PDB file of C-alpha atoms in Angstrom:
ATOM      1  CA  MET A  10     -17.791 -47.325 254.654  1.00  0.00           C
ATOM      2  CA  GLY A  11     -16.245 -50.763 254.182  1.00  0.00           C
ATOM      3  CA  PRO A  12     -12.573 -51.716 254.325  1.00  0.00           C
ATOM      4  CA  LYS A  13     -12.098 -51.656 250.535  1.00  0.00           C
ATOM      5  CA  GLU A  14     -13.520 -48.153 250.242  1.00  0.00           C
ATOM      6  CA  ARG A  15     -11.393 -46.965 253.181  1.00  0.00           C
ATOM      7  CA  GLU A  16      -8.323 -48.400 251.429  1.00  0.00           C
ATOM      8  CA  ARG A  17      -9.229 -46.552 248.199  1.00  0.00           C
ATOM      9  CA  VAL A  18      -9.605 -43.300 250.140  1.00  0.00           C
ATOM     10  CA  LEU A  19      -6.275 -43.891 251.910  1.00  0.00           C
ATOM     11  CA  GLU A  20      -4.528 -44.562 248.587  1.00  0.00           C
ATOM     12  CA  ARG A  21      -5.816 -41.322 247.081  1.00  0.00           C
ATOM     13  CA  LEU A  22      -4.912 -39.335 250.194  1.00  0.00           C
ATOM     14  CA  ARG A  23      -1.497 -41.011 250.171  1.00  0.00           C
ATOM     15  CA  ARG A  24      -0.887 -39.749 246.612  1.00  0.00           C
ATOM     16  CA  ILE A  25      -1.811 -36.210 247.658  1.00  0.00           C
ATOM     17  CA  CYS A  26       0.495 -36.206 250.686  1.00  0.00           C
ATOM     18  CA  LEU A  27       3.454 -38.049 249.177  1.00  0.00           C
ATOM     19  CA  GLU A  28       3.741 -35.698 246.211  1.00  0.00           C
ATOM     20  CA  LEU A  29       4.641 -32.878 248.604  1.00  0.00           C
ATOM     21  CA  PRO A  30       8.393 -32.258 249.005  1.00  0.00           C
ATOM     22  CA  GLU A  31      10.265 -34.468 251.478  1.00  0.00           C
ATOM     23  CA  VAL A  32       7.185 -36.270 252.804  1.00  0.00           C
ATOM     24  CA  ARG A  33       7.384 -39.837 254.046  1.00  0.00           C
ATOM     25  CA  GLU A  34       4.746 -42.141 255.456  1.00  0.00           C
ATOM     26  CA  ARG A  35       5.073 -44.473 258.396  1.00  0.00           C
ATOM     27  CA  LEU A  36       2.866 -45.876 261.095  1.00  0.00           C
ATOM     28  CA  SER A  37       2.616 -43.786 264.226  1.00  0.00           C
ATOM     29  CA  HIS A  38       0.537 -45.125 267.088  1.00  0.00           C
ATOM     30  CA  GLY A  39      -0.747 -47.726 264.624  1.00  0.00           C
ATOM     31  CA  ALA A  40      -2.047 -45.150 262.131  1.00  0.00           C
ATOM     32  CA  PRO A  41      -0.707 -44.214 258.690  1.00  0.00           C
ATOM     33  CA  THR A  42       0.960 -40.862 259.312  1.00  0.00           C
ATOM     34  CA  PHE A  43       2.643 -38.430 256.934  1.00  0.00           C
ATOM     35  CA  PHE A  44       5.798 -36.667 258.097  1.00  0.00           C
ATOM     36  CA  VAL A  45       7.882 -33.812 256.706  1.00  0.00           C
ATOM     37  CA  ARG A  46      11.540 -34.882 256.614  1.00  0.00           C
ATOM     38  CA  GLY A  47      10.631 -37.913 258.683  1.00  0.00           C
ATOM     39  CA  LYS A  48      10.158 -35.799 261.812  1.00  0.00           C
ATOM     40  CA  ARG A  49       7.149 -33.504 261.758  1.00  0.00           C
ATOM     41  CA  PRO A  50       3.722 -35.129 261.354  1.00  0.00           C
ATOM     42  CA  PHE A  51       1.060 -33.208 259.488  1.00  0.00           C
ATOM     43  CA  VAL A  52      -1.655 -35.781 258.675  1.00  0.00           C
ATOM     44  CA  MET A  53      -2.715 -38.973 260.458  1.00  0.00           C
ATOM     45  CA  VAL A  54      -5.372 -41.371 259.120  1.00  0.00           C
ATOM     46  CA  LEU A  55      -7.416 -43.090 261.823  1.00  0.00           C
ATOM     47  CA  THR A  56     -10.104 -45.739 261.666  1.00  0.00           C
ATOM     48  CA  ASP A  57     -12.379 -46.142 264.690  1.00  0.00           C
ATOM     49  CA  HIS A  58      -9.834 -44.612 267.067  1.00  0.00           C
ATOM     50  CA  HIS A  59     -10.607 -46.020 270.527  1.00  0.00           C
ATOM     51  CA  GLY A  60     -14.093 -46.955 269.283  1.00  0.00           C
ATOM     52  CA  ASP A  61     -15.122 -43.464 268.149  1.00  0.00           C
ATOM     53  CA  GLY A  62     -16.695 -44.908 264.967  1.00  0.00           C
ATOM     54  CA  ARG A  63     -14.926 -42.437 262.680  1.00  0.00           C
ATOM     55  CA  PHE A  64     -12.805 -42.899 259.585  1.00  0.00           C
ATOM     56  CA  ALA A  65     -10.962 -39.584 259.624  1.00  0.00           C
ATOM     57  CA  ILE A  66      -7.768 -37.625 259.385  1.00  0.00           C
ATOM     58  CA  TRP A  67      -6.239 -35.562 262.125  1.00  0.00           C
ATOM     59  CA  CYS A  68      -4.115 -32.770 260.726  1.00  0.00           C
ATOM     60  CA  ALA A  69      -2.220 -29.639 261.620  1.00  0.00           C
ATOM     61  CA  ALA A  70      -4.283 -26.501 261.075  1.00  0.00           C
ATOM     62  CA  GLY A  71      -3.627 -22.774 261.074  1.00  0.00           C
ATOM     63  CA  ASP A  72      -4.676 -20.480 263.885  1.00  0.00           C
ATOM     64  CA  GLY A  73      -8.444 -20.325 264.179  1.00  0.00           C
ATOM     65  CA  MET A  74      -9.156 -22.883 261.440  1.00  0.00           C
ATOM     66  CA  GLN A  75     -10.139 -25.661 263.828  1.00  0.00           C
ATOM     67  CA  SER A  76     -12.791 -23.647 265.651  1.00  0.00           C
ATOM     68  CA  MET A  77     -14.095 -22.032 262.463  1.00  0.00           C
ATOM     69  CA  LEU A  78     -14.568 -25.345 260.640  1.00  0.00           C
ATOM     70  CA  VAL A  79     -15.950 -27.252 263.641  1.00  0.00           C
ATOM     71  CA  GLN A  80     -18.502 -24.486 264.245  1.00  0.00           C
ATOM     72  CA  ALA A  81     -19.424 -24.356 260.548  1.00  0.00           C
ATOM     73  CA  ASP A  82     -19.883 -28.125 260.061  1.00  0.00           C
ATOM     74  CA  SER A  83     -19.585 -30.318 263.154  1.00  0.00           C
ATOM     75  CA  GLU A  84     -20.770 -33.353 261.179  1.00  0.00           C
ATOM     76  CA  ARG A  85     -17.543 -33.357 259.139  1.00  0.00           C
ATOM     77  CA  PHE A  86     -15.040 -31.495 261.309  1.00  0.00           C
ATOM     78  CA  PHE A  87     -14.131 -32.145 264.951  1.00  0.00           C
ATOM     79  CA  VAL A  88     -11.533 -31.478 267.619  1.00  0.00           C
ATOM     80  CA  PRO A  89      -9.385 -34.619 267.774  1.00  0.00           C
ATOM     81  CA  PRO A  90      -8.205 -36.016 271.101  1.00  0.00           C
ATOM     82  CA  TYR A  91      -4.552 -35.641 272.145  1.00  0.00           C
ATOM     83  CA  VAL A  92      -3.674 -33.056 269.468  1.00  0.00           C
ATOM     84  CA  GLY A  93      -6.813 -30.914 269.365  1.00  0.00           C
ATOM     85  CA  HIS A  94      -5.515 -28.647 272.121  1.00  0.00           C
ATOM     86  CA  ARG A  95      -2.654 -27.716 269.734  1.00  0.00           C
ATOM     87  CA  GLY A  96      -5.143 -26.598 267.087  1.00  0.00           C
ATOM     88  CA  TRP A  97      -5.141 -29.783 265.038  1.00  0.00           C
ATOM     89  CA  LEU A  98      -8.298 -30.489 263.057  1.00  0.00           C
ATOM     90  CA  GLY A  99     -10.250 -33.717 262.664  1.00  0.00           C
ATOM     91  CA  VAL A 100     -11.876 -34.302 259.275  1.00  0.00           C
ATOM     92  CA  ARG A 101     -14.295 -37.183 258.743  1.00  0.00           C
ATOM     93  CA  LEU A 102     -13.684 -39.185 255.605  1.00  0.00           C
ATOM     94  CA  ASP A 103     -16.903 -41.192 256.002  1.00  0.00           C
ATOM     95  CA  ARG A 104     -19.245 -38.271 255.371  1.00  0.00           C
ATOM     96  CA  GLY A 105     -18.562 -37.743 251.679  1.00  0.00           C
ATOM     97  CA  ILE A 106     -15.321 -36.336 250.343  1.00  0.00           C
ATOM     98  CA  ASP A 107     -14.687 -33.236 248.292  1.00  0.00           C
ATOM     99  CA  TRP A 108     -11.231 -34.196 246.992  1.00  0.00           C
ATOM    100  CA  ASP A 109     -10.179 -30.655 246.129  1.00  0.00           C
ATOM    101  CA  GLU A 110     -11.118 -29.529 249.637  1.00  0.00           C
ATOM    102  CA  LEU A 111      -9.348 -32.498 251.239  1.00  0.00           C
ATOM    103  CA  ALA A 112      -6.223 -31.907 249.154  1.00  0.00           C
ATOM    104  CA  GLY A 113      -6.278 -28.266 250.236  1.00  0.00           C
ATOM    105  CA  ILE A 114      -6.614 -29.261 253.893  1.00  0.00           C
ATOM    106  CA  ALA A 115      -3.668 -31.679 253.584  1.00  0.00           C
ATOM    107  CA  GLU A 116      -1.565 -29.051 251.794  1.00  0.00           C
ATOM    108  CA  ASP A 117      -2.412 -26.431 254.407  1.00  0.00           C
ATOM    109  CA  ALA A 118      -1.441 -28.926 257.138  1.00  0.00           C
ATOM    110  CA  TYR A 119       1.872 -29.460 255.355  1.00  0.00           C
ATOM    111  CA  ALA A 120       2.419 -25.700 255.190  1.00  0.00           C
ATOM    112  CA  GLU A 121       1.893 -25.483 258.959  1.00  0.00           C
ATOM    113  CA  VAL A 122       4.820 -27.781 259.771  1.00  0.00           C
ATOM    114  CA  ALA A 123       7.186 -27.708 256.778  1.00  0.00           C
ATOM    115  CA  PRO A 124      10.108 -25.283 256.513  1.00  0.00           C
ATOM    116  CA  ALA A 125       9.401 -22.224 254.359  1.00  0.00           C
ATOM    117  CA  ARG A 126      11.748 -23.463 251.606  1.00  0.00           C
ATOM    118  CA  LEU A 127       9.749 -26.685 251.227  1.00  0.00           C
ATOM    119  CA  VAL A 128       6.427 -24.839 251.261  1.00  0.00           C
ATOM    120  CA  ALA A 129       7.746 -22.578 248.475  1.00  0.00           C
ATOM    121  CA  ALA A 130       8.817 -25.663 246.502  1.00  0.00           C
ATOM    122  CA  ALA A 131       5.378 -27.219 246.989  1.00  0.00           C
ATOM    123  CA  MET A 132       3.686 -24.070 245.744  1.00  0.00           C
ATOM    124  CA  GLY A 133       5.682 -24.293 242.529  1.00  0.00           C
ATOM    125  CA  GLN A 134       4.664 -27.841 241.617  1.00  0.00           C
ATOM    126  CA  PRO A 135       1.389 -28.912 240.016  1.00  0.00           C
ATOM    127  CA  ARG A 136      -0.936 -31.089 242.048  1.00  0.00           C
ATOM    128  CA  SER A 137      -2.654 -34.125 240.587  1.00  0.00           C
ATOM    129  CA  GLY A 138      -6.009 -33.286 242.196  1.00  0.00           C
ATOM    130  CA  GLY A 139      -6.455 -29.769 240.788  1.00  0.00           C
ATOM    131  CA  ASP A 140      -4.956 -26.294 240.709  1.00  0.00           C
ATOM    132  CA  ARG A 141      -4.790 -25.512 244.421  1.00  0.00           C
ATOM    133  CA  ARG A 142      -1.424 -24.928 246.089  1.00  0.00           C
ATOM    134  CA  PRO A 143      -0.692 -24.779 249.815  1.00  0.00           C
ATOM    135  CA  SER A 144      -1.300 -21.443 251.435  1.00  0.00           C
ATOM    136  CA  ALA A 145       1.659 -20.272 253.481  1.00  0.00           C
TER     137      ALA A 145
END
């Protein structure tokens, strides 16, 4: 995947994340990262992190989701370094993207770190990519 395609993917992912309540983006460790209330990261976008060859997100995930998804499809899902031990999930963006699935993963990551009031607010708003709402 070339730089222009990666930028298009990042822009679409950015729209998904930034429409969630009180989400801001800033660089963290050189990577575009989405934070709830500027404090709690829930999605990071990494390109060739330390030469791993991946264009991927690392995101918060619910209990058991990381192992279930990695076991089900290790070509697309992986245990990311540094945060994998906390249950975070790696999702390759260079293996074909199901945008409804990716939006759901980002929304679920948000629900893992956001306060309950914000998750409830997110569940009440329509999403540009489809009908799915974050699961709390």
